[in-house]
Short mmCIF file of C-alpha atoms in Angstrom, two decimals:
data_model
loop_
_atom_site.label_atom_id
_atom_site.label_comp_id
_atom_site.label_asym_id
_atom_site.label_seq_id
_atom_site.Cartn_x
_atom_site.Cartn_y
_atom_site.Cartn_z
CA UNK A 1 70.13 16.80 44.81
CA UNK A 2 68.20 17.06 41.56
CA UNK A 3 67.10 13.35 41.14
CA UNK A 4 66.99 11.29 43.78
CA UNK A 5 66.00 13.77 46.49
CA UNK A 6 62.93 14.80 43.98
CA UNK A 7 62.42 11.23 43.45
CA UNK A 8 62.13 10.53 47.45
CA UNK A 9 59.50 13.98 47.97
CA UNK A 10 57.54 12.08 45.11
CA UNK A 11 57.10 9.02 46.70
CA UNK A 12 55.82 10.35 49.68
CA UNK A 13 53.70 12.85 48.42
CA UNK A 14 52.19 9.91 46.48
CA UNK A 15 50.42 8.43 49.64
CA UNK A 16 49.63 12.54 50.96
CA UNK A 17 46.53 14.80 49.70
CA UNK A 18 49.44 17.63 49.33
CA UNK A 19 47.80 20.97 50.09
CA UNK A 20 50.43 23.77 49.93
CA UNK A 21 50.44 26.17 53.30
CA UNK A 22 48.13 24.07 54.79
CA UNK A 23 50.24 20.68 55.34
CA UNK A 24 49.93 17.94 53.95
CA UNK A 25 47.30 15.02 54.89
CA UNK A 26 48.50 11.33 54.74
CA UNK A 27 45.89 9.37 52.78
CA UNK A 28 47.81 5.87 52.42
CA UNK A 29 46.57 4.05 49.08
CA UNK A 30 43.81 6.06 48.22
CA UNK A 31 46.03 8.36 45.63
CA UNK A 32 46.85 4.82 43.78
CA UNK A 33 43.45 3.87 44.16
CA UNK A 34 42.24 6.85 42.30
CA UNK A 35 44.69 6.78 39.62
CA UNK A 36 43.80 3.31 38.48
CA UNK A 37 39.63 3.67 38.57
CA UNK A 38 40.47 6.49 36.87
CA UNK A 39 39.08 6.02 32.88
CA UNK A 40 41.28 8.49 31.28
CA UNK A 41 44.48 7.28 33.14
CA UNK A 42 43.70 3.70 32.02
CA UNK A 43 43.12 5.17 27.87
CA UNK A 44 46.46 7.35 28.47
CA UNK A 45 48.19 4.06 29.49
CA UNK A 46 46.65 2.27 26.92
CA UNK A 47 48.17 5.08 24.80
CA UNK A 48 51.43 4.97 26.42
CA UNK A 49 51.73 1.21 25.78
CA UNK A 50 50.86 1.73 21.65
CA UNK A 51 53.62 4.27 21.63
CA UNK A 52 56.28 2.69 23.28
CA UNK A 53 55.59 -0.64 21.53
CA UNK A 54 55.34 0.79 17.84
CA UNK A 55 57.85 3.63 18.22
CA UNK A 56 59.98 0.82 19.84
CA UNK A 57 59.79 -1.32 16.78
CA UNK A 58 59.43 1.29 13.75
CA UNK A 59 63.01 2.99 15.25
CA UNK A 60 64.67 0.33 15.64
CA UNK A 61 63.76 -1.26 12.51
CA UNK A 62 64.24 1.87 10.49
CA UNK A 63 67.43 2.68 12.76
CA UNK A 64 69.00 -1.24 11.26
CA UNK A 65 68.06 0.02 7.82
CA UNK A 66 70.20 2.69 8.12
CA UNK A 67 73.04 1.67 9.94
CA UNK A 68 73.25 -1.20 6.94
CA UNK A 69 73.12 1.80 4.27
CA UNK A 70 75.59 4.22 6.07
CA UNK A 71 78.01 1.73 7.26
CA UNK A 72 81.44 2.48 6.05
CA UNK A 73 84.46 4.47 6.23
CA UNK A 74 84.38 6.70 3.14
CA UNK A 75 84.27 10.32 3.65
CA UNK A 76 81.21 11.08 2.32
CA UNK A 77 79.07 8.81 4.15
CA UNK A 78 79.83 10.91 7.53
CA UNK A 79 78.55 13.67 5.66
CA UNK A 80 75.26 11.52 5.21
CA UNK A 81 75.26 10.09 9.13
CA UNK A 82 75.26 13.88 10.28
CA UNK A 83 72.29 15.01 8.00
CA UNK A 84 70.31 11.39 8.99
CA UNK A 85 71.89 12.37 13.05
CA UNK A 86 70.03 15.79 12.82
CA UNK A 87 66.51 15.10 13.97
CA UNK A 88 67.84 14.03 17.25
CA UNK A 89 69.89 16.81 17.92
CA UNK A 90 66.90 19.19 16.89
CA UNK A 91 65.50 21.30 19.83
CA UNK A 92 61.96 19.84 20.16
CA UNK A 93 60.27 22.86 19.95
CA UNK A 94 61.67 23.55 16.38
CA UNK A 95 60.97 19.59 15.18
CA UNK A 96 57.47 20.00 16.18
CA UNK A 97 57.05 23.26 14.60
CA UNK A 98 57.93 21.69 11.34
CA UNK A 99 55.95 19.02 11.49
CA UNK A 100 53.07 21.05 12.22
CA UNK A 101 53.67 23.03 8.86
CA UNK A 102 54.30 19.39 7.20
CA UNK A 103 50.94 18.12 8.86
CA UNK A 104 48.60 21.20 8.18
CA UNK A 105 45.43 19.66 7.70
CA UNK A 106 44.53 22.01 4.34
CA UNK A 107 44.55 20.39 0.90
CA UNK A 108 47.54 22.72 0.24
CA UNK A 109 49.51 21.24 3.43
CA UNK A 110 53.01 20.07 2.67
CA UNK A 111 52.33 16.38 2.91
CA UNK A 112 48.57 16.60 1.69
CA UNK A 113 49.77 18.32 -1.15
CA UNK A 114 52.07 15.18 -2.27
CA UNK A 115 49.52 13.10 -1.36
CA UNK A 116 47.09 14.88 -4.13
CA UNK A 117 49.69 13.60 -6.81
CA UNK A 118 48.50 10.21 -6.00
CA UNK A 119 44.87 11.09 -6.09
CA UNK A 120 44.89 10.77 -2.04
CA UNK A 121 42.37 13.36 -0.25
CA UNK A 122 43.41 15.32 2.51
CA UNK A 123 44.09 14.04 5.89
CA UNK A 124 43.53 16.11 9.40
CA UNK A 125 46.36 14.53 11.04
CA UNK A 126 46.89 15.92 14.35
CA UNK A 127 43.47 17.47 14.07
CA UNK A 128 41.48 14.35 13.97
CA UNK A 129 40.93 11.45 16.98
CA UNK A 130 41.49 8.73 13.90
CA UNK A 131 44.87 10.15 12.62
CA UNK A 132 46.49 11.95 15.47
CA UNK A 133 48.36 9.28 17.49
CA UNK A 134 49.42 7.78 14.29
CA UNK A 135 50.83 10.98 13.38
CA UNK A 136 52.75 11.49 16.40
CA UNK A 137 54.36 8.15 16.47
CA UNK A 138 55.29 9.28 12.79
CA UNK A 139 57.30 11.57 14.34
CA UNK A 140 58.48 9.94 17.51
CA UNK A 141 59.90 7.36 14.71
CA UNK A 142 61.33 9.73 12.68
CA UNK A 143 63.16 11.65 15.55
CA UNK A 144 64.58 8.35 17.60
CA UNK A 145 65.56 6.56 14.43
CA UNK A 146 68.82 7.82 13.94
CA UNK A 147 69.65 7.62 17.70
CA UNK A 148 69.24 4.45 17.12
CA UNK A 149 71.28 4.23 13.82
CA UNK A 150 74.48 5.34 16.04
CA UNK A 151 74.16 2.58 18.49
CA UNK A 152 73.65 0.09 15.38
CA UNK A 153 76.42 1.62 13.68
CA UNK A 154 79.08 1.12 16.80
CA UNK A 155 77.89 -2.64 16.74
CA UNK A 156 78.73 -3.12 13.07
CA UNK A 157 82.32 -1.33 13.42
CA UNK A 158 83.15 -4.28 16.01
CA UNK A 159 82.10 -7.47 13.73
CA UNK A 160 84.79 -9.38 12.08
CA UNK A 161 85.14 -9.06 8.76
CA UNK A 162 86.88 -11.78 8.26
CA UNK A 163 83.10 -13.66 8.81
CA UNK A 164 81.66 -11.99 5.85
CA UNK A 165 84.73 -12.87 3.82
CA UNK A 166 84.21 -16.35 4.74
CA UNK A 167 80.71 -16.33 4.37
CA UNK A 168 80.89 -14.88 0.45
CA UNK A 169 83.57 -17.47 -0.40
CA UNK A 170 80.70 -20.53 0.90
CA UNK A 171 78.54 -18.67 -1.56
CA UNK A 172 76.23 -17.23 0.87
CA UNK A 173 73.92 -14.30 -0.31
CA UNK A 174 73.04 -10.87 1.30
CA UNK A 175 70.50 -12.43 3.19
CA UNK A 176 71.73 -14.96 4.56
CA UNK A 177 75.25 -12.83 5.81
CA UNK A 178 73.08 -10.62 7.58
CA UNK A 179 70.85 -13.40 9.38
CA UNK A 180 74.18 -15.93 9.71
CA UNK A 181 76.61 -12.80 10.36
CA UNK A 182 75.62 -9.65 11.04
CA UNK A 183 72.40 -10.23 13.25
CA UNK A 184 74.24 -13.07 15.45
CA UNK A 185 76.92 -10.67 16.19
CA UNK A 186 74.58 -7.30 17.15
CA UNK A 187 72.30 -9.41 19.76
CA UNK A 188 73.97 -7.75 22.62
CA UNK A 189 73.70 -4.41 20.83
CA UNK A 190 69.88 -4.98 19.97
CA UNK A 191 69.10 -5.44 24.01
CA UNK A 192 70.78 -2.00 24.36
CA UNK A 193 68.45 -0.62 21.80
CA UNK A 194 65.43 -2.08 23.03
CA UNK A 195 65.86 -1.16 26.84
CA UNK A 196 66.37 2.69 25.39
CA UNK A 197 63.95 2.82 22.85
CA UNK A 198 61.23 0.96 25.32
CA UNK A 199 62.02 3.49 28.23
CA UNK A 200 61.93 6.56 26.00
CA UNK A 201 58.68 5.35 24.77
CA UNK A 202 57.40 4.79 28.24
CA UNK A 203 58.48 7.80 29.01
CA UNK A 204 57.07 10.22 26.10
CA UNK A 205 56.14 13.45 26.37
CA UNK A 206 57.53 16.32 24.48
CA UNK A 207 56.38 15.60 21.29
CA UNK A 208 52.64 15.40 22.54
CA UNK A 209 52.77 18.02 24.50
CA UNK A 210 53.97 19.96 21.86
CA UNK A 211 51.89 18.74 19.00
CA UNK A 212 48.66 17.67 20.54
CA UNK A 213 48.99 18.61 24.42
CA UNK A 214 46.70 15.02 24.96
CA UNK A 215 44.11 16.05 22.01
CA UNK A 216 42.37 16.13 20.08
CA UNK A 217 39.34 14.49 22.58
CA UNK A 218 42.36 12.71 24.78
CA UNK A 219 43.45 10.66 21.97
CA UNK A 220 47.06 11.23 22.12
CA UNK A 221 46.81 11.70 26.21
CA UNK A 222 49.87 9.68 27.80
CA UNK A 223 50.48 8.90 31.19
CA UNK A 224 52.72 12.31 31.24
CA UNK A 225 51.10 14.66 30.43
CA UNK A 226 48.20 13.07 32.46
CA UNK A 227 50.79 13.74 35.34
CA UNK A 228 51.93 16.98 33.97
CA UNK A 229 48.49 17.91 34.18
CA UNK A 230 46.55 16.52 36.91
CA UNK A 231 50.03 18.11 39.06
CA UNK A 232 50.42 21.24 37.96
CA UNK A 233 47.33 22.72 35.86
CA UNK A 234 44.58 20.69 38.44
CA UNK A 235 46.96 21.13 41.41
CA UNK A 236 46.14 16.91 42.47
CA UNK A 237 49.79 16.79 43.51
CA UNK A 238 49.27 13.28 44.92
CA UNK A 239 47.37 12.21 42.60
CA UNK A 240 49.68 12.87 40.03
CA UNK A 241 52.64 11.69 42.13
CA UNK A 242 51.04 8.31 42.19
CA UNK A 243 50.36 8.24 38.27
CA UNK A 244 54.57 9.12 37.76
CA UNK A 245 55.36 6.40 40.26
CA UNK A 246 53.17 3.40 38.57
CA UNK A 247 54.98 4.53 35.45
CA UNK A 248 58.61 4.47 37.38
CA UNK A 249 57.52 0.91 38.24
CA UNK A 250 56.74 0.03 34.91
CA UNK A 251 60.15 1.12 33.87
CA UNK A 252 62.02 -0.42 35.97
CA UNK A 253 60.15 -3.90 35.65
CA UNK A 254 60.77 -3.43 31.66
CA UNK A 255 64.49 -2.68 32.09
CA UNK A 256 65.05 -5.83 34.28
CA UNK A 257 63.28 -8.12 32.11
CA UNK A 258 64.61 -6.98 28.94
CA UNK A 259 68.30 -7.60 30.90
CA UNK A 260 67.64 -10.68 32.00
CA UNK A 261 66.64 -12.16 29.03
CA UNK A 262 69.99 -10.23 27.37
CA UNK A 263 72.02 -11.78 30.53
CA UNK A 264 69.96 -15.34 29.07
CA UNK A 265 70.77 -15.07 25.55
CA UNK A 266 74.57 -14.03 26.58
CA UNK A 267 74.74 -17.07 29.03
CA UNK A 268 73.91 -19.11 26.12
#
């Protein structure tokens, strides 16, 4: 009722110029066609694409980190997991209120103060076209990291121990247990990762709307709040229809490629 009958009204208002109380007009491609001669739908793809690909990478990367610091059973470290966990459990509306504080573009802003110490000058952050989509993925990474830490964390509880016992006796180092041991054995965890991470990058929108709403000049515009937009501040329902579905297709096309080549590597 809520998801797949909305999803079925989208696609067919996708090929409709919807006019409320008047009935809608069946226009075939034309919505699609629009959408992608459309300049600022191609930048907020182009956007899209930089997010999903860099918050993909700098979560999962800094997500690994942790899961390799925090791994464990002593008391206190669940103590630490819960602090590092909070961020994703944060409303979004009170993360990006804090970050706004951190990112205040004064000299006597949170992080521009620290940065003073090292002789660094003040940044605008969210306020400038050059820093803003940087800053955002900042905190896209910062938020999905420790989601990502859990998922790591499960994989490590299930790898034999008896490996890195074996592995220590041959004289192996830390390096080379992680990229003989530990890496091997979290493959099928890392496709997990990657098909969640890539979708909820795909799929952003919270944190720009929040921080940025698209801005400053469209430079943090993504292909939802395009949508959001163009559907319910410019009332181009099909228009906008036709934007979400090109991004459901993308979606879907990542998740089956990203489990096929998991399927692959299993196979092998």
């Amino acid at each position: 009722m809520f998801k797949f009958v909305p999803m079925i009204r989208a696609i067919s208002m996708s090929f409709k110029d919807v006019r409320p109380y008047l009935g809608d007009q069946w226009v075939g491609l034309d919505n699609y066609r629009s959408v992608l001669s459309d300049r600022s739908f191609l930048e907020a793809c182009w956007h899209t694409v930089v997010i999903a690909v860099a918050q993909t990478g700098g979560s999962m990367l800094v997500g690994l980190i942790l899961a390799l610091l925090l791994e464990g059973t002593a008391r206190h470290l669940w103590i630490v997991r819960t602090a590092v966990f909070l961020p994703t459990v944060t409303a979004m509306a009170v993360v990006a209120a804090l970050w706004r504080i951190i990112y205040y573009p004064a000299a006597d802003g949170a992080l521009n103060s620290v940065l003073g110490w090292f002789g660094l000058g003040p940044s605008q952050y969210l306020d400038s076209p050059h820093t803003a989509l940087i800053s955002v993925l900042g905190v896209g990474i910062w938020r999905s990291a420790p989601y990502d830490m859990m998922i790591f964390l499960a994989g490590l509880a299930g790898v034999d121990r008896t490996l890195y016992e074996a592995a220590e006796v041959d004289g192996a180092s830390i390096w080379q247990r992680l990229t003989k041991v530990t890496f091997p054995a979290l493959r099928p965890v890392f496709g997990i990762v990657l098909t969640l991470a890539a979708i909820r990058g795909l799929r952003v929108f919270t944190e720009i709307y929040l921080l940025t709403n698209g801005g400053p000049s469209g430079s943090t515009e993504v292909v939802m709040t395009l949508v959001y937009k163009l559907g319910l501040e410019r009332n181009e329902l099909g228009v906008a229809s036709a934007g979400a579905m090109l991004l459901l297709v993308a979606t879907v096309v990542l998740t089956l490629i990203v489990q096929y080549r998991r399927r692959r590597g299993v196979a092998r």
